[in-house]
CSV table of C-alpha atoms in Angstrom, one decimal:
chain,number,residue,atom,x,y,z
A,181,MET,CA,17.3,22.2,-11.9
A,182,PRO,CA,16.3,25.7,-10.3
A,183,LEU,CA,17.9,28.4,-11.9
A,184,LEU,CA,17.6,32.1,-9.8
A,185,ALA,CA,18.7,35.2,-10.5
A,186,LEU,CA,19.2,37.2,-7.5
A,187,THR,CA,19.4,41.5,-7.7
A,188,GLY,CA,19.1,44.3,-5.9
A,189,GLY,CA,20.6,47.8,-5.5
A,190,ILE,CA,24.1,49.3,-4.5
A,191,ALA,CA,24.4,48.3,-0.8
A,192,SER,CA,21.0,46.6,-0.3
A,193,GLY,CA,22.6,43.2,1.0
A,194,LYS,CA,22.4,40.7,-1.8
A,195,SER,CA,25.7,39.7,-1.6
A,196,THR,CA,25.0,38.8,2.0
A,197,ILE,CA,22.2,36.7,0.4
A,198,ALA,CA,24.4,35.0,-2.4
A,199,ARG,CA,26.7,33.6,0.6
A,200,ARG,CA,24.0,32.2,2.4
A,201,LEU,CA,22.3,30.4,-0.3
A,202,GLY,CA,25.6,29.3,-1.0
A,203,ASP,CA,26.3,27.7,2.1
A,204,HIS,CA,22.6,25.7,1.7
A,205,GLY,CA,24.6,24.1,-1.5
A,206,ALA,CA,23.8,27.0,-5.0
A,207,VAL,CA,26.1,27.5,-7.3
A,208,VAL,CA,26.4,31.1,-7.1
A,209,VAL,CA,27.8,32.8,-10.6
A,210,ASP,CA,28.7,36.3,-9.8
A,211,ALA,CA,27.9,38.7,-12.8
A,212,ASP,CA,30.4,40.9,-11.4
A,213,ALA,CA,33.1,38.5,-11.6
A,214,ILE,CA,32.7,37.5,-15.0
A,215,VAL,CA,32.7,41.2,-15.9
A,216,ARG,CA,35.8,41.2,-14.5
A,217,ASP,CA,36.8,37.7,-16.5
A,218,VAL,CA,35.4,39.5,-19.7
A,219,GLN,CA,37.3,42.6,-19.5
A,220,ARG,CA,40.6,40.4,-18.8
A,221,GLU,CA,44.3,41.9,-20.3
A,222,GLY,CA,44.3,41.4,-24.2
A,223,SER,CA,40.6,40.1,-24.6
A,224,PRO,CA,38.3,40.7,-27.4
A,225,VAL,CA,36.3,42.3,-24.7
A,226,LEU,CA,38.7,45.4,-23.5
A,227,GLN,CA,39.8,45.5,-27.0
A,228,ALA,CA,36.6,47.1,-28.3
A,229,LEU,CA,36.6,49.0,-25.1
A,230,ALA,CA,39.6,51.1,-25.5
A,231,ALA,CA,38.8,51.0,-29.7
A,232,GLU,CA,35.1,52.9,-28.2
A,233,PHE,CA,36.4,55.0,-25.4
A,234,GLY,CA,40.1,55.7,-25.9
A,235,GLY,CA,43.2,53.5,-25.5
A,236,ASP,CA,43.9,55.4,-22.3
A,237,ILE,CA,41.1,53.6,-20.1
A,238,LEU,CA,44.1,51.0,-20.0
A,239,ARG,CA,46.7,51.3,-17.6
A,240,ALA,CA,50.7,50.8,-18.8
A,241,ASP,CA,50.1,47.1,-18.3
A,242,GLY,CA,47.4,46.6,-20.5
A,243,THR,CA,44.9,46.1,-17.7
A,244,LEU,CA,41.8,48.3,-17.8
A,245,ASP,CA,41.7,51.9,-15.7
A,246,ARG,CA,37.9,50.9,-13.8
A,247,ALA,CA,38.1,54.3,-12.8
A,248,ALA,CA,39.1,56.2,-16.2
A,249,LEU,CA,36.3,54.1,-18.0
A,250,ALA,CA,34.1,55.2,-15.2
A,251,GLY,CA,34.9,58.6,-16.0
A,252,ARG,CA,33.9,58.3,-19.6
A,253,THR,CA,30.7,56.8,-18.5
A,254,PHE,CA,28.9,57.6,-15.5
A,255,GLY,CA,25.8,60.1,-15.9
A,256,ASP,CA,26.0,59.8,-19.5
A,257,PRO,CA,23.5,57.5,-20.7
A,258,ALA,CA,24.6,57.2,-24.2
A,259,ALA,CA,28.2,56.2,-23.0
A,260,VAL,CA,26.7,53.7,-20.7
A,261,ALA,CA,24.6,52.3,-23.8
A,262,ARG,CA,28.1,51.9,-25.9
A,263,LEU,CA,29.6,50.5,-22.8
A,264,ASN,CA,26.6,48.1,-22.8
A,265,ALA,CA,26.7,47.0,-25.8
A,266,VAL,CA,29.6,46.2,-25.7
A,267,VAL,CA,29.9,44.0,-22.5
A,268,HIS,CA,26.5,42.2,-21.7
A,269,PRO,CA,26.7,40.0,-25.0
A,270,ALA,CA,29.9,39.2,-23.7
A,271,VAL,CA,28.4,38.4,-19.8
A,272,ARG,CA,25.5,37.0,-21.5
A,273,ALA,CA,27.3,34.3,-23.0
A,274,GLU,CA,29.7,34.0,-20.4
A,275,SER,CA,27.0,33.0,-18.1
A,276,ALA,CA,25.2,31.0,-20.1
A,277,ARG,CA,28.3,28.4,-20.0
A,278,ARG,CA,28.5,29.1,-16.5
A,279,PHE,CA,25.4,27.9,-15.8
A,280,ALA,CA,25.6,24.9,-18.4
A,281,GLU,CA,28.7,23.9,-16.7
A,282,ALA,CA,27.1,24.1,-13.3
A,283,PHE,CA,24.1,21.7,-14.4
A,284,ALA,CA,26.4,19.3,-16.3
A,285,ALA,CA,28.3,18.6,-12.8
A,286,ASP,CA,25.0,18.4,-10.8
A,287,PRO,CA,21.8,18.3,-12.4
A,288,ARG,CA,20.2,18.9,-9.4
A,289,ALA,CA,21.6,21.8,-8.6
A,290,VAL,CA,20.3,25.1,-7.1
A,291,VAL,CA,22.1,27.8,-9.4
A,292,VAL,CA,21.7,31.1,-8.3
A,293,TYR,CA,22.8,34.2,-10.4
A,294,ASP,CA,24.2,37.4,-8.6
A,295,VAL,CA,22.9,40.3,-10.9
A,296,PRO,CA,23.1,43.6,-10.1
A,297,LEU,CA,21.6,44.5,-13.5
A,298,LEU,CA,18.9,42.8,-14.0
A,299,ALA,CA,16.1,44.7,-14.7
A,300,GLU,CA,18.7,46.6,-17.1
A,301,ALA,CA,19.5,44.0,-19.2
A,302,ARG,CA,18.1,40.5,-18.3
A,303,SER,CA,14.5,41.0,-16.6
A,304,ASP,CA,13.1,38.6,-19.6
A,305,ASP,CA,15.4,36.1,-19.3
A,306,PRO,CA,13.8,32.5,-18.2
A,307,TRP,CA,14.3,32.9,-14.5
A,308,ASP,CA,12.7,30.0,-12.3
A,309,LEU,CA,12.5,32.8,-9.3
A,310,ILE,CA,13.7,36.4,-9.4
A,311,VAL,CA,14.4,37.2,-6.2
A,312,VAL,CA,15.6,41.2,-4.8
A,313,ALA,CA,17.4,42.2,-2.2
A,314,HIS,CA,15.6,45.3,-0.7
A,315,ALA,CA,16.8,48.2,2.3
A,316,PRO,CA,15.2,51.8,1.4
A,317,ALA,CA,17.6,54.2,-0.5
A,318,ASP,CA,18.1,56.3,2.6
A,319,VAL,CA,19.4,53.0,4.3
A,320,ARG,CA,21.4,51.8,1.3
A,321,ARG,CA,23.7,55.5,1.1
A,322,ARG,CA,24.0,55.7,4.9
A,323,ARG,CA,25.6,52.2,4.7
A,324,LEU,CA,27.9,53.7,1.5
A,325,ILE,CA,28.7,56.5,3.9
A,326,ASP,CA,29.9,54.6,7.0
A,327,LEU,CA,31.0,51.3,5.5
A,328,ARG,CA,32.5,52.3,2.0
A,329,GLY,CA,33.6,55.7,2.5
A,330,PHE,CA,31.4,57.3,-0.1
A,331,THR,CA,30.2,61.0,0.2
A,332,GLU,CA,26.9,62.0,0.8
A,333,SER,CA,26.6,63.2,-2.6
A,334,ASP,CA,28.6,60.6,-4.3
A,335,ALA,CA,26.1,58.1,-2.1
A,336,SER,CA,23.0,59.5,-3.7
A,337,ALA,CA,24.4,59.5,-7.3
A,338,ARG,CA,25.2,56.1,-7.1
A,339,ILE,CA,22.0,55.2,-6.2
A,340,ALA,CA,20.1,57.7,-8.7
A,341,ALA,CA,22.2,56.4,-11.3
A,342,GLN,CA,20.3,52.9,-10.9
A,343,VAL,CA,16.5,52.0,-11.8
A,344,PRO,CA,14.3,52.9,-9.1
A,345,ASP,CA,13.7,50.9,-6.4
A,346,ASP,CA,10.1,50.0,-7.6
A,347,VAL,CA,11.2,48.4,-11.0
A,348,ARG,CA,13.4,45.8,-9.1
A,349,LEU,CA,10.6,45.2,-7.4
A,350,ALA,CA,7.9,44.8,-9.6
A,351,LEU,CA,10.2,42.0,-11.3
A,352,ALA,CA,10.1,40.0,-7.6
A,353,ASP,CA,9.1,36.9,-7.1
A,354,VAL,CA,10.9,36.6,-3.5
A,355,VAL,CA,11.8,39.9,-1.3
A,356,VAL,CA,14.1,39.3,1.3
A,357,ASP,CA,14.3,42.6,3.3
A,358,THR,CA,17.8,43.4,4.0
A,359,ALA,CA,17.0,46.3,6.3
A,360,ALA,CA,16.0,44.2,9.2
A,361,PRO,CA,18.8,43.3,10.9
A,362,LEU,CA,21.2,40.5,10.0
A,363,ALA,CA,20.3,37.6,11.8
A,364,GLU,CA,16.5,38.0,10.5
A,365,THR,CA,17.8,38.7,7.0
A,366,LEU,CA,19.6,35.3,7.3
A,367,SER,CA,16.5,33.5,8.2
A,368,GLN,CA,14.5,34.6,5.4
A,369,VAL,CA,16.9,33.7,3.2
A,370,ASP,CA,17.0,30.3,5.1
A,371,ARG,CA,13.2,29.8,5.0
A,372,LEU,CA,13.4,30.7,1.1
A,373,TRP,CA,16.0,27.6,0.8
A,374,GLN,CA,13.3,25.3,2.5
A,375,GLU,CA,10.5,27.0,0.3
A,376,LEU,CA,12.4,26.7,-3.2
A,377,PRO,CA,10.6,24.1,-4.1
A,378,GLY,CA,6.9,25.2,-3.2
A,379,LEU,CA,7.6,28.5,-4.7
A,380,ILE,CA,8.5,27.2,-8.1
A,381,ALA,CA,6.2,25.6,-8.4
A,382,ARG,CA,3.7,27.7,-7.9
A,383,LYS,CA,5.1,30.1,-10.3
A,384,LYS,CA,5.0,27.9,-13.2
A,385,ALA,CA,1.8,26.9,-12.1
A,386,ALA,CA,0.6,30.5,-12.4
A,387,GLN,CA,2.4,30.7,-16.1
A,388,GLY,CA,0.4,28.0,-16.8
């Protein structure tokens, strides 16, 4: 019952890899979806965030105003640390619950945790394999501008706010080149799926 971590920088094509693995039968657990769930209206996490950053991060209907929260934290390491201290424990607990649920439903399942902040928060967890989606920063910047409507400065700021590429790559058991044409990227993922048992066995052997 292998547990894989899939990570990558913003606009790295990580979601494309996750979808392809899901097509092959993997159970994909999305960290971003968990964050939204634990921050839902009325949740203990949302109440704690409002206490930490002010009630005006909430909309009139009691839901989180994500732009307002980002305005309080982006570019401020101390504020980001306070945010993470509230959110990360809840995400960790909920992700563990979902992993256990998937393996209880199918002990032979391959579970993939799609997690942007692996290097920042979960790199030391006992993953059977860490897969990194990688495209150079200039490629990701162009994607943010062309596909998501970012300005040049906003795109650069978002990339700069994340850990450097070499930090993520140092964690990788497998690197998927997402700067390649889509068909080639998908082919890499297909090979990864086929070779998964051997890759995991070799990692375990290397760890002794």
